[in-house]
Structure formats: structure tokens, C-alpha cells
């Protein structure tokens, strides 16, 4: 291998050097590559093991690898939910000294899944709606910090379970740009891209026969507009209050808290004659419940999981309220007496099924259903046993779901056979497969 | 199809005092391929994004055809940002992949089929309409993606450095494809690049920007033969034009120990511009050049050397014969080919001589 290999990495990753950088990515040996089919995409992306975790390696141009690495680093610094950049590998050459493309290395997000892994037979309406809503929330968060995505889609997002809904993570920052703030036009453009892409993705699932008949791809994708707008206005719109309605400021703060946001900075301005006050959130930060839970218990969870766990914590606090304890002490008691015993009850071999916070949430759900069914208050330990025996052990492992790959394929710009004068070459058409019956295409458009 | 008009269009970013795009006046003709070119930070992408509706217009107007779109949301401007969304869906046929956005837009079935067929004919994809993308070659897939933009029948195509992510060889191929497709379609196109070679090879006309100001608009030939100022002179052409300080003399300009003819009325200090291919080497007349290195490129070569004018050293590039040329360390004299001399005002940098035409 040439001595000019150049690895830029955020942290020391000695394992990176042992990967076969002098071989084109699509020829990497099976013992290096995590056994998964290669996706068809604009760039070659494959998964490998590195010091006990899984990394995604994308071969691309020098400029793009560097650009996307830096973009992901910047996003990570401002706590945007996105994949973690590990390194950029430049100056690769094969054994004969021929140059190989640069590579971007990112760490796989544990327990995150591509949207096509979130249904086995058909995508159900509730799941589709939750996916779209979580993408809307992610887009609002990104736009709020001035990030224009440029390629919003379900395929460019990874999803983690979040107490009945999903938490969305940005995967592909290739087309993204960070600005001081976004113009309305930029936000509208991103939303339009999202709407068209989501509809396209759902129509594709429909064409594959895996979309619940109740789902209308266009209506479902339209949902991102409403979902986004509601949230955006709640976070950003100024509010004009009378001098005697200042209590409404607290109401606004509460409303945002309920949506999962904290106001870090609020602008309060009095108008010229001093009768009205204009308030406008300036800096808002998502993760209101997750932060509170982290402060109280040290548990790092998604927002809705935190909401769920905090509810349970509050319920627990009521049972020990006579003791007149500090919130922190109650939280510690809840953690050691309620949360941890549930998690410890999960046998080690089932650890990789779900994240602990998600297990806890599902146990609470399970207990509720059992109690409904049996018309009695089912104790937690009984619910845990029943849940493990009848639910958890039958679930698939979700710690490492990379498959199926995101599914859409982007035009492979690296294999153009056309001649320069735009006379298209007549390539032989491959034979028609079973999934391609002869039909009049006009019926399909 | 439509014209595009920038009428004193200005973009001032919040918290800054200098506009990123300053009172641009530019008319793109119907069906024209216009390239916006300039160095990083010159305002070319901002100008394109203003047209796309992604940047606010803080002064002036933008028109598509006769319609003022200054305050129209991006999706209602009837434009297409080509090369942005490439995704092809594996379970959908080529026809569906090309037409699904029309379905979302509520276009009727018959019209969808008609437009898809029309685009497929243009792109030579007719025989693949009922096939899945996996049956296609890479180039064909790329054309399906282009078809997605074409079926929408936008009035204007916008392209923002679409080739920047490709390697050098592919860049050349795709460049040619885009040009020929644009000519077949006849759609007004605004294309942004920082690469002057790309601009010269693709554009019907080129608009050169610097520091948010439009420097010159013209055909590749206009810009090459008659750059409006020193900036355009130095930016367009590779290797770049030699720009050297000189003095106006009667009927021309001083050039080392000689004077050369130029059609100017100025007196005093001027800047002389001569392209590397317009300089000839001789033994004793003109500017004395010390040869630093000669780059041999087959039939031709480039001599890189330096000259000293009024005690200041300047670099100079001269096209020479690929085999028969001076060697490193040699001292030679160069003179411009007659009439191939550009003269610029030394202080404003503006052109003061006529065009250089053979």
C-alpha cells in the first residue's frame, strides 16, 4: 500500500489501519465485511466490524467524503440526531499504485433501523404516520439550527423505537448545508423534496405489494407538511400579549415543554405605547424530557421513552410522598427499585432485542394490557415475567438491523456507457424476471 | 419556455453590510444555456438560489417570462433543480419512476402517460417504459432521473455545480451529455460552476461574477477575445492571460525594449494583457524573460518564466513548441503577436482597447 494513505479521525481508532484500504470496497473479503448484501446506490456502501462495533464505509470522491465528514462533525457538536462520523480515508491506492476512491466511515447507530426494516409483510397506516411524524420533527429541528438538507427522505433517515413512536436520525448529509438561519424558501423547498420523496417511497412499497391498502401514499406524504408547519409555528411564531396576560408566557413555555422542547432564550418586547408585549422563542432545544430524565437518573433515552419513564417515576413518587424526599432521592429509589430490576430480569441472551428504555416502556404497556384483560392490578414483576416469556423472546434482534439496505437506488453515475455525442448505445435488455410481468405501462403511470 | 430576468436583484444577508449579490441585471433568453461562473464567494450560487426561491431577494425583482416571481414560493415557480434528487425506486417501472411526481401534483392520467412517453422518446427510453430500473444500465438510469425533471415541463432548468462530485473523466462525458440534452429540449437553463473550462465549453453565454457584482456577460468568444476588465481577462482562459504593467506611448504600449501597436487613446500607466499563445520568442526584441521551467505537452509546451519591470519581478507564461524550445535558465525575448494585445486602465482595471480579433 502506498505510504500516502491519510486517515482523519475524531478519535484514535487503531483498528481502522488494519482494514484493507488497498482493495476496492466492493472486493473486500467476507471476513472483513459484515455479511450483508451490497446495496445498489450512487456510491458503494458496505458494513464492517471495527473494534466491537459496526461501521458503514462509503466510497466517494475526496471532496464529498471530506465535506460530509465535516458536516456530520458540525451537526454532532450541536447535538443533531445523526450518524456518528468516524473517519475520512484519503490517498488510497491499490497494490499497483492506482488511486482508489476516498472513503467516509461512520458508526452504525445501535438499535436504529432503516424504514424498510420496520415492517415485515405490509407497512401499516399507523407505522407510516409515525415515521412521517418523526421525520417532520427531525426536519423542524434541523431547520431550526439552519441546516438545509436538500435530500429529505425516509431512506436517508434511520429510526429508533421511541415508546410507541420513532426517533429519526439523519444518515446522509451529502447534499446538506449549514447556514446562519434558513429562509422560508429553503424550508419550503426541503419540505417539497420531503413530500415528493416520501410519496415516491410509499408508492414503491405499494408497487412491491407491501403497502396496507388503507394507505394513500400522496395523503400520507402530505401529512409531513401539516405536521411540520404546526410544530414550526409553535416553536417560532411571535405572540402578542396584553400587559395583563403575562401568565400566557408560562403557558407557551409549558406547551413547548409538552412538545418536548425547552426554551433557552425568549425575546420579550414591549410595543411603543407599552400596552402590548411581544414574545418570541429565540433558541429552542429539543429533548426536554430526555434531559430531565438524564439529570435525575443518568439514563440516556429518546424523548418519548423519557416521557414514559418520567410518568412512571412520578407515579412512584406519589407512593413514597409521605417520606418527603428530594426529587433526586426519589429518582434514585425508582431507578434502583423499579427500573433496574425490570432490566436485570431480561436474560442476557435477549439483550440485543431492544434497548433497555424501550423494554421498560413495553413492559409498562404489557402490564396495562394484562390488567385490562384480567381486571386487576397486575404487579410489575409478574408483568415482566409474562412479557419476557410471551413477547420479548419472539422479537427479532434490533441492535444491529442494517438490512434491508435503504432500498431506493440512486442513479449510478459511475457507469455511464453513453458516447459523447449523446447517441445512446443499444445495450441488450436483460430478460424479464417473474416480478416484471408484461403490462401496458400506461396503466401504471 | 421562458426568459429569465434579473432586474437589479440584490441579496443582503442579515447582519452584513455588503450584498452577496449586488444589483444584478441580466436577461437569459428563451432556450438559452447561461452559465454563471466565478471564484468561490462571488455570488453565483446565491444568484441561482435567488432564482430558485431559496434566497430572499432584498432589492430588485426576478422575472420568469413576464411573471414577477420575486415573492413566489419555490414550488410555484415552474423551475426544476436538475440533478438534485436522483432516487429511483426499484419496484416501480421506468414509466412510474418518471411520472410519479405528476401523480402527486394531481396531473390527469392521460396527460401523465402522454408526457412520460414524450420524455422517454427524447431520452431514448421508450422501449424500457414497462421495465424496472434494475434492468437498465447506469447511463439509462441517469436518464430516467433526468426524465423525472423533464416530465414536469418546467420553464427553466437550474443546475448548481452538478458535476462537482464526479471525477475528471466522467465530468467531461456528463458535461457533453447535459449540453446536448439541453439543446434537444430547448429549455432555458441556468448553470452554476466555478470551473471556467466548463463554462466555456457548455454555455451559449457566460456571466462572470466577482464579489457579488456582475463583471461581464457574453459568448465564450466575447469573453476570450474582449474581456471587459482585468479580472475577466485573468479568470477566463487556461493557462491564464499574462497581465503586466506598462506605459502608453504614441499609437501603442511599451513592451520591454520595444513598443507594440494598440488602439488606445490613454496616456500614462496601463496594464497590458497577452495570452500565452499570443507571445512569440525571439533573440533580442521585446521583454526579456528568464526561463524557470518548460512544461512539454507533446506538440505544444508552456514556458514558465519571469520578467523584471521597473525593478519588480512578474511571472509570465508563453506557449512554445513542444520540442524546439528554450531551456531552463535561458534568457530570451518575447513579443506579442500583432493586434493580440489587450490594454486595461491601470487603476480601474477596465478594458480600454478594442477586441482582439484575427
mmCIF file with all atom_site columns, N, CA and C in Angstrom, chain A residues 231-288:
data_model
loop_
_atom_site.group_PDB
_atom_site.id
_atom_site.type_symbol
_atom_site.label_atom_id
_atom_site.label_alt_id
_atom_site.label_comp_id
_atom_site.label_asym_id
_atom_site.label_entity_id
_atom_site.label_seq_id
_atom_site.pdbx_PDB_ins_code
_atom_site.Cartn_x
_atom_site.Cartn_y
_atom_site.Cartn_z
_atom_site.occupancy
_atom_site.B_iso_or_equiv
_atom_site.pdbx_formal_charge
_atom_site.auth_seq_id
_atom_site.auth_comp_id
_atom_site.auth_asym_id
_atom_site.auth_atom_id
_atom_site.pdbx_PDB_model_num
ATOM 1   N N  . UNK A 1 231 ? -45.653 22.308 14.150 1.00 0.00 ? 231 UNK A N  1
ATOM 2   C CA . UNK A 1 231 ? -44.533 22.329 15.074 1.00 0.00 ? 231 UNK A CA 1
ATOM 3   C C  . UNK A 1 231 ? -43.683 23.587 14.871 1.00 0.00 ? 231 UNK A C  1
ATOM 4   N N  . UNK A 1 232 ? -43.444 23.914 13.615 1.00 0.00 ? 232 UNK A N  1
ATOM 5   C CA . UNK A 1 232 ? -42.603 25.086 13.308 1.00 0.00 ? 232 UNK A CA 1
ATOM 6   C C  . UNK A 1 232 ? -43.224 26.358 13.896 1.00 0.00 ? 232 UNK A C  1
ATOM 7   N N  . UNK A 1 233 ? -44.542 26.517 13.693 1.00 0.00 ? 233 UNK A N  1
ATOM 8   C CA . UNK A 1 233 ? -45.197 27.725 14.192 1.00 0.00 ? 233 UNK A CA 1
ATOM 9   C C  . UNK A 1 233 ? -45.190 27.763 15.704 1.00 0.00 ? 233 UNK A C  1
ATOM 10  N N  . UNK A 1 234 ? -45.436 26.619 16.317 1.00 0.00 ? 234 UNK A N  1
ATOM 11  C CA . UNK A 1 234 ? -45.434 26.573 17.776 1.00 0.00 ? 234 UNK A CA 1
ATOM 12  C C  . UNK A 1 234 ? -44.060 27.004 18.309 1.00 0.00 ? 234 UNK A C  1
ATOM 13  N N  . UNK A 1 235 ? -43.024 26.602 17.618 1.00 0.00 ? 235 UNK A N  1
ATOM 14  C CA . UNK A 1 235 ? -41.664 26.899 18.091 1.00 0.00 ? 235 UNK A CA 1
ATOM 15  C C  . UNK A 1 235 ? -41.237 28.322 17.765 1.00 0.00 ? 235 UNK A C  1
ATOM 16  N N  . UNK A 1 236 ? -41.707 28.868 16.669 1.00 0.00 ? 236 UNK A N  1
ATOM 17  C CA . UNK A 1 236 ? -41.103 30.109 16.183 1.00 0.00 ? 236 UNK A CA 1
ATOM 18  C C  . UNK A 1 236 ? -42.001 31.339 16.144 1.00 0.00 ? 236 UNK A C  1
ATOM 19  N N  . UNK A 1 237 ? -43.321 31.138 16.141 1.00 0.00 ? 237 UNK A N  1
ATOM 20  C CA . UNK A 1 237 ? -44.177 32.299 15.939 1.00 0.00 ? 237 UNK A CA 1
ATOM 21  C C  . UNK A 1 237 ? -44.134 33.263 17.120 1.00 0.00 ? 237 UNK A C  1
ATOM 22  N N  . UNK A 1 238 ? -44.110 34.561 16.817 1.00 0.00 ? 238 UNK A N  1
ATOM 23  C CA . UNK A 1 238 ? -44.232 35.526 17.896 1.00 0.00 ? 238 UNK A CA 1
ATOM 24  C C  . UNK A 1 238 ? -45.672 35.541 18.408 1.00 0.00 ? 238 UNK A C  1
ATOM 25  N N  . UNK A 1 239 ? -45.869 35.981 19.648 1.00 0.00 ? 239 UNK A N  1
ATOM 26  C CA . UNK A 1 239 ? -47.210 36.027 20.219 1.00 0.00 ? 239 UNK A CA 1
ATOM 27  C C  . UNK A 1 239 ? -47.382 37.406 20.841 1.00 0.00 ? 239 UNK A C  1
ATOM 28  N N  . UNK A 1 240 ? -48.504 38.045 20.561 1.00 0.00 ? 240 UNK A N  1
ATOM 29  C CA . UNK A 1 240 ? -48.744 39.384 21.078 1.00 0.00 ? 240 UNK A CA 1
ATOM 30  C C  . UNK A 1 240 ? -49.662 39.294 22.294 1.00 0.00 ? 240 UNK A C  1
ATOM 31  N N  . UNK A 1 241 ? -49.209 39.756 23.429 1.00 0.00 ? 241 UNK A N  1
ATOM 32  C CA . UNK A 1 241 ? -49.995 39.623 24.655 1.00 0.00 ? 241 UNK A CA 1
ATOM 33  C C  . UNK A 1 241 ? -50.332 40.996 25.226 1.00 0.00 ? 241 UNK A C  1
ATOM 34  N N  . UNK A 1 242 ? -51.503 41.070 25.883 1.00 0.00 ? 242 UNK A N  1
ATOM 35  C CA . UNK A 1 242 ? -51.846 42.287 26.628 1.00 0.00 ? 242 UNK A CA 1
ATOM 36  C C  . UNK A 1 242 ? -50.992 42.297 27.893 1.00 0.00 ? 242 UNK A C  1
ATOM 37  N N  . UNK A 1 243 ? -50.808 43.519 28.445 1.00 0.00 ? 243 UNK A N  1
ATOM 38  C CA . UNK A 1 243 ? -49.994 43.626 29.669 1.00 0.00 ? 243 UNK A CA 1
ATOM 39  C C  . UNK A 1 243 ? -50.528 42.729 30.793 1.00 0.00 ? 243 UNK A C  1
ATOM 40  N N  . UNK A 1 244 ? -51.861 42.545 30.802 1.00 0.00 ? 244 UNK A N  1
ATOM 41  C CA . UNK A 1 244 ? -52.439 41.756 31.906 1.00 0.00 ? 244 UNK A CA 1
ATOM 42  C C  . UNK A 1 244 ? -52.505 40.252 31.596 1.00 0.00 ? 244 UNK A C  1
ATOM 43  N N  . UNK A 1 245 ? -51.882 39.840 30.499 1.00 0.00 ? 245 UNK A N  1
ATOM 44  C CA . UNK A 1 245 ? -51.939 38.398 30.169 1.00 0.00 ? 245 UNK A CA 1
ATOM 45  C C  . UNK A 1 245 ? -50.571 37.749 30.246 1.00 0.00 ? 245 UNK A C  1
ATOM 46  N N  . UNK A 1 246 ? -49.689 38.307 31.046 1.00 0.00 ? 246 UNK A N  1
ATOM 47  C CA . UNK A 1 246 ? -48.315 37.794 31.035 1.00 0.00 ? 246 UNK A CA 1
ATOM 48  C C  . UNK A 1 246 ? -48.215 36.336 31.479 1.00 0.00 ? 246 UNK A C  1
ATOM 49  N N  . UNK A 1 247 ? -49.260 35.852 32.166 1.00 0.00 ? 247 UNK A N  1
ATOM 50  C CA . UNK A 1 247 ? -49.269 34.434 32.559 1.00 0.00 ? 247 UNK A CA 1
ATOM 51  C C  . UNK A 1 247 ? -49.228 33.527 31.334 1.00 0.00 ? 247 UNK A C  1
ATOM 52  N N  . UNK A 1 248 ? -49.617 34.113 30.192 1.00 0.00 ? 248 UNK A N  1
ATOM 53  C CA . UNK A 1 248 ? -49.607 33.299 28.977 1.00 0.00 ? 248 UNK A CA 1
ATOM 54  C C  . UNK A 1 248 ? -48.193 32.922 28.541 1.00 0.00 ? 248 UNK A C  1
ATOM 55  N N  . UNK A 1 249 ? -47.205 33.695 29.031 1.00 0.00 ? 249 UNK A N  1
ATOM 56  C CA . UNK A 1 249 ? -45.813 33.340 28.705 1.00 0.00 ? 249 UNK A CA 1
ATOM 57  C C  . UNK A 1 249 ? -45.525 31.939 29.246 1.00 0.00 ? 249 UNK A C  1
ATOM 58  N N  . UNK A 1 250 ? -45.938 31.729 30.502 1.00 0.00 ? 250 UNK A N  1
ATOM 59  C CA . UNK A 1 250 ? -45.722 30.402 31.103 1.00 0.00 ? 250 UNK A CA 1
ATOM 60  C C  . UNK A 1 250 ? -46.445 29.318 30.333 1.00 0.00 ? 250 UNK A C  1
ATOM 61  N N  . UNK A 1 251 ? -47.623 29.680 29.839 1.00 0.00 ? 251 UNK A N  1
ATOM 62  C CA . UNK A 1 251 ? -48.413 28.704 29.096 1.00 0.00 ? 251 UNK A CA 1
ATOM 63  C C  . UNK A 1 251 ? -47.678 28.281 27.825 1.00 0.00 ? 251 UNK A C  1
ATOM 64  N N  . UNK A 1 252 ? -47.087 29.278 27.166 1.00 0.00 ? 252 UNK A N  1
ATOM 65  C CA . UNK A 1 252 ? -46.330 28.988 25.945 1.00 0.00 ? 252 UNK A CA 1
ATOM 66  C C  . UNK A 1 252 ? -45.154 28.064 26.265 1.00 0.00 ? 252 UNK A C  1
ATOM 67  N N  . UNK A 1 253 ? -44.464 28.388 27.370 1.00 0.00 ? 253 UNK A N  1
ATOM 68  C CA . UNK A 1 253 ? -43.320 27.554 27.772 1.00 0.00 ? 253 UNK A CA 1
ATOM 69  C C  . UNK A 1 253 ? -43.781 26.124 28.037 1.00 0.00 ? 253 UNK A C  1
ATOM 70  N N  . UNK A 1 254 ? -44.904 26.016 28.744 1.00 0.00 ? 254 UNK A N  1
ATOM 71  C CA . UNK A 1 254 ? -45.427 24.670 29.054 1.00 0.00 ? 254 UNK A CA 1
ATOM 72  C C  . UNK A 1 254 ? -45.788 23.892 27.784 1.00 0.00 ? 254 UNK A C  1
ATOM 73  N N  . UNK A 1 255 ? -46.437 24.621 26.876 1.00 0.00 ? 255 UNK A N  1
ATOM 74  C CA . UNK A 1 255 ? -46.839 23.972 25.627 1.00 0.00 ? 255 UNK A CA 1
ATOM 75  C C  . UNK A 1 255 ? -45.616 23.404 24.899 1.00 0.00 ? 255 UNK A C  1
ATOM 76  N N  . UNK A 1 256 ? -44.556 24.214 24.875 1.00 0.00 ? 256 UNK A N  1
ATOM 77  C CA . UNK A 1 256 ? -43.337 23.757 24.215 1.00 0.00 ? 256 UNK A CA 1
ATOM 78  C C  . UNK A 1 256 ? -42.713 22.582 24.963 1.00 0.00 ? 256 UNK A C  1
ATOM 79  N N  . UNK A 1 257 ? -42.759 22.637 26.294 1.00 0.00 ? 257 UNK A N  1
ATOM 80  C CA . UNK A 1 257 ? -42.246 21.522 27.096 1.00 0.00 ? 257 UNK A CA 1
ATOM 81  C C  . UNK A 1 257 ? -42.991 20.235 26.755 1.00 0.00 ? 257 UNK A C  1
ATOM 82  N N  . UNK A 1 258 ? -44.317 20.364 26.636 1.00 0.00 ? 258 UNK A N  1
ATOM 83  C CA . UNK A 1 258 ? -45.104 19.176 26.319 1.00 0.00 ? 258 UNK A CA 1
ATOM 84  C C  . UNK A 1 258 ? -44.728 18.602 24.959 1.00 0.00 ? 258 UNK A C  1
ATOM 85  N N  . UNK A 1 259 ? -44.374 19.490 24.057 1.00 0.00 ? 259 UNK A N  1
ATOM 86  C CA . UNK A 1 259 ? -43.934 19.018 22.734 1.00 0.00 ? 259 UNK A CA 1
ATOM 87  C C  . UNK A 1 259 ? -42.505 18.486 22.782 1.00 0.00 ? 259 UNK A C  1
ATOM 88  N N  . UNK A 1 260 ? -41.868 18.625 23.947 1.00 0.00 ? 260 UNK A N  1
ATOM 89  C CA . UNK A 1 260 ? -40.515 18.093 24.093 1.00 0.00 ? 260 UNK A CA 1
ATOM 90  C C  . UNK A 1 260 ? -39.415 19.124 23.905 1.00 0.00 ? 260 UNK A C  1
ATOM 91  N N  . UNK A 1 261 ? -39.774 20.406 23.933 1.00 0.00 ? 261 UNK A N  1
ATOM 92  C CA . UNK A 1 261 ? -38.752 21.434 23.721 1.00 0.00 ? 261 UNK A CA 1
ATOM 93  C C  . UNK A 1 261 ? -38.558 22.316 24.958 1.00 0.00 ? 261 UNK A C  1
ATOM 94  N N  . UNK A 1 262 ? -37.346 22.778 25.144 1.00 0.00 ? 262 UNK A N  1
ATOM 95  C CA . UNK A 1 262 ? -37.051 23.771 26.169 1.00 0.00 ? 262 UNK A CA 1
ATOM 96  C C  . UNK A 1 262 ? -36.738 25.082 25.480 1.00 0.00 ? 262 UNK A C  1
ATOM 97  N N  . UNK A 1 263 ? -37.163 26.174 26.086 1.00 0.00 ? 263 UNK A N  1
ATOM 98  C CA . UNK A 1 263 ? -36.786 27.479 25.539 1.00 0.00 ? 263 UNK A CA 1
ATOM 99  C C  . UNK A 1 263 ? -35.511 27.924 26.227 1.00 0.00 ? 263 UNK A C  1
ATOM 100 N N  . UNK A 1 264 ? -34.491 28.135 25.456 1.00 0.00 ? 264 UNK A N  1
ATOM 101 C CA . UNK A 1 264 ? -33.219 28.566 26.029 1.00 0.00 ? 264 UNK A CA 1
ATOM 102 C C  . UNK A 1 264 ? -33.170 30.090 26.072 1.00 0.00 ? 264 UNK A C  1
ATOM 103 N N  . UNK A 1 265 ? -33.878 30.700 25.130 1.00 0.00 ? 265 UNK A N  1
ATOM 104 C CA . UNK A 1 265 ? -33.849 32.149 25.045 1.00 0.00 ? 265 UNK A CA 1
ATOM 105 C C  . UNK A 1 265 ? -35.183 32.613 24.508 1.00 0.00 ? 265 UNK A C  1
ATOM 106 N N  . UNK A 1 266 ? -35.766 33.606 25.193 1.00 0.00 ? 266 UNK A N  1
ATOM 107 C CA . UNK A 1 266 ? -37.076 34.113 24.788 1.00 0.00 ? 266 UNK A CA 1
ATOM 108 C C  . UNK A 1 266 ? -36.943 35.615 24.627 1.00 0.00 ? 266 UNK A C  1
ATOM 109 N N  . UNK A 1 267 ? -37.386 36.147 23.492 1.00 0.00 ? 267 UNK A N  1
ATOM 110 C CA . UNK A 1 267 ? -37.307 37.598 23.374 1.00 0.00 ? 267 UNK A CA 1
ATOM 111 C C  . UNK A 1 267 ? -38.640 38.185 23.818 1.00 0.00 ? 267 UNK A C  1
ATOM 112 N N  . UNK A 1 268 ? -38.594 39.187 24.689 1.00 0.00 ? 268 UNK A N  1
ATOM 113 C CA . UNK A 1 268 ? -39.805 39.847 25.191 1.00 0.00 ? 268 UNK A CA 1
ATOM 114 C C  . UNK A 1 268 ? -39.676 41.328 24.881 1.00 0.00 ? 268 UNK A C  1
ATOM 115 N N  . UNK A 1 269 ? -40.590 41.843 24.058 1.00 0.00 ? 269 UNK A N  1
ATOM 116 C CA . UNK A 1 269 ? -40.510 43.258 23.672 1.00 0.00 ? 269 UNK A CA 1
ATOM 117 C C  . UNK A 1 269 ? -41.835 43.949 23.944 1.00 0.00 ? 269 UNK A C  1
ATOM 118 N N  . UNK A 1 270 ? -41.765 45.159 24.486 1.00 0.00 ? 270 UNK A N  1
ATOM 119 C CA . UNK A 1 270 ? -42.970 45.942 24.724 1.00 0.00 ? 270 UNK A CA 1
ATOM 120 C C  . UNK A 1 270 ? -43.164 46.865 23.528 1.00 0.00 ? 270 UNK A C  1
ATOM 121 N N  . UNK A 1 271 ? -44.411 47.075 23.091 1.00 0.00 ? 271 UNK A N  1
ATOM 122 C CA . UNK A 1 271 ? -44.604 47.965 21.949 1.00 0.00 ? 271 UNK A CA 1
ATOM 123 C C  . UNK A 1 271 ? -44.528 49.427 22.402 1.00 0.00 ? 271 UNK A C  1
ATOM 124 N N  . UNK A 1 272 ? -44.602 50.346 21.426 1.00 0.00 ? 272 UNK A N  1
ATOM 125 C CA . UNK A 1 272 ? -44.313 51.765 21.695 1.00 0.00 ? 272 UNK A CA 1
ATOM 126 C C  . UNK A 1 272 ? -45.149 52.341 22.843 1.00 0.00 ? 272 UNK A C  1
ATOM 127 N N  . UNK A 1 273 ? -46.468 52.080 22.834 1.00 0.00 ? 273 UNK A N  1
ATOM 128 C CA . UNK A 1 273 ? -47.284 52.693 23.890 1.00 0.00 ? 273 UNK A CA 1
ATOM 129 C C  . UNK A 1 273 ? -47.359 51.830 25.159 1.00 0.00 ? 273 UNK A C  1
ATOM 130 N N  . UNK A 1 274 ? -46.617 50.750 25.172 1.00 0.00 ? 274 UNK A N  1
ATOM 131 C CA . UNK A 1 274 ? -46.494 49.973 26.401 1.00 0.00 ? 274 UNK A CA 1
ATOM 132 C C  . UNK A 1 274 ? -47.714 49.164 26.788 1.00 0.00 ? 274 UNK A C  1
ATOM 133 N N  . UNK A 1 275 ? -48.674 48.981 25.861 1.00 0.00 ? 275 UNK A N  1
ATOM 134 C CA . UNK A 1 275 ? -49.867 48.220 26.246 1.00 0.00 ? 275 UNK A CA 1
ATOM 135 C C  . UNK A 1 275 ? -49.727 46.745 25.886 1.00 0.00 ? 275 UNK A C  1
ATOM 136 N N  . UNK A 1 276 ? -48.879 46.443 24.921 1.00 0.00 ? 276 UNK A N  1
ATOM 137 C CA . UNK A 1 276 ? -48.768 45.055 24.473 1.00 0.00 ? 276 UNK A CA 1
ATOM 138 C C  . UNK A 1 276 ? -47.333 44.559 24.595 1.00 0.00 ? 276 UNK A C  1
ATOM 139 N N  . UNK A 1 277 ? -47.222 43.260 24.768 1.00 0.00 ? 277 UNK A N  1
ATOM 140 C CA . UNK A 1 277 ? -45.904 42.644 24.881 1.00 0.00 ? 277 UNK A CA 1
ATOM 141 C C  . UNK A 1 277 ? -45.790 41.578 23.806 1.00 0.00 ? 277 UNK A C  1
ATOM 142 N N  . UNK A 1 278 ? -44.667 41.609 23.060 1.00 0.00 ? 278 UNK A N  1
ATOM 143 C CA . UNK A 1 278 ? -44.480 40.592 22.034 1.00 0.00 ? 278 UNK A CA 1
ATOM 144 C C  . UNK A 1 278 ? -43.451 39.583 22.532 1.00 0.00 ? 278 UNK A C  1
ATOM 145 N N  . UNK A 1 279 ? -43.841 38.329 22.578 1.00 0.00 ? 279 UNK A N  1
ATOM 146 C CA . UNK A 1 279 ? -42.863 37.308 22.970 1.00 0.00 ? 279 UNK A CA 1
ATOM 147 C C  . UNK A 1 279 ? -42.563 36.399 21.775 1.00 0.00 ? 279 UNK A C  1
ATOM 148 N N  . UNK A 1 280 ? -41.336 35.972 21.704 1.00 0.00 ? 280 UNK A N  1
ATOM 149 C CA . UNK A 1 280 ? -40.958 35.056 20.619 1.00 0.00 ? 280 UNK A CA 1
ATOM 150 C C  . UNK A 1 280 ? -39.804 34.170 21.083 1.00 0.00 ? 280 UNK A C  1
ATOM 151 N N  . UNK A 1 281 ? -39.995 32.851 20.986 1.00 0.00 ? 281 UNK A N  1
ATOM 152 C CA . UNK A 1 281 ? -38.881 31.960 21.356 1.00 0.00 ? 281 UNK A CA 1
ATOM 153 C C  . UNK A 1 281 ? -37.710 32.205 20.404 1.00 0.00 ? 281 UNK A C  1
ATOM 154 N N  . UNK A 1 282 ? -36.517 32.351 20.941 1.00 0.00 ? 282 UNK A N  1
ATOM 155 C CA . UNK A 1 282 ? -35.354 32.605 20.086 1.00 0.00 ? 282 UNK A CA 1
ATOM 156 C C  . UNK A 1 282 ? -34.523 31.336 19.920 1.00 0.00 ? 282 UNK A C  1
ATOM 157 N N  . UNK A 1 283 ? -34.198 30.718 21.030 1.00 0.00 ? 283 UNK A N  1
ATOM 158 C CA . UNK A 1 283 ? -33.427 29.484 20.929 1.00 0.00 ? 283 UNK A CA 1
ATOM 159 C C  . UNK A 1 283 ? -34.213 28.385 21.624 1.00 0.00 ? 283 UNK A C  1
ATOM 160 N N  . UNK A 1 284 ? -34.596 27.379 20.865 1.00 0.00 ? 284 UNK A N  1
ATOM 161 C CA . UNK A 1 284 ? -35.303 26.267 21.487 1.00 0.00 ? 284 UNK A CA 1
ATOM 162 C C  . UNK A 1 284 ? -34.464 25.007 21.316 1.00 0.00 ? 284 UNK A C  1
ATOM 163 N N  . UNK A 1 285 ? -34.588 24.146 22.277 1.00 0.00 ? 285 UNK A N  1
ATOM 164 C CA . UNK A 1 285 ? -33.768 22.959 22.308 1.00 0.00 ? 285 UNK A CA 1
ATOM 165 C C  . UNK A 1 285 ? -34.678 21.770 22.524 1.00 0.00 ? 285 UNK A C  1
ATOM 166 N N  . UNK A 1 286 ? -34.578 20.775 21.656 1.00 0.00 ? 286 UNK A N  1
ATOM 167 C CA . UNK A 1 286 ? -35.451 19.625 21.857 1.00 0.00 ? 286 UNK A CA 1
ATOM 168 C C  . UNK A 1 286 ? -34.876 18.733 22.948 1.00 0.00 ? 286 UNK A C  1
ATOM 169 N N  . UNK A 1 287 ? -35.648 17.765 23.378 1.00 0.00 ? 287 UNK A N  1
ATOM 170 C CA . UNK A 1 287 ? -35.166 16.827 24.396 1.00 0.00 ? 287 UNK A CA 1
ATOM 171 C C  . UNK A 1 287 ? -35.484 17.265 25.809 1.00 0.00 ? 287 UNK A C  1
ATOM 172 N N  . UNK A 1 288 ? -36.604 17.974 25.995 1.00 0.00 ? 288 UNK A N  1
ATOM 173 C CA . UNK A 1 288 ? -36.978 18.448 27.328 1.00 0.00 ? 288 UNK A CA 1
ATOM 174 C C  . UNK A 1 288 ? -37.060 17.303 28.336 1.00 0.00 ? 288 UNK A C  1
#
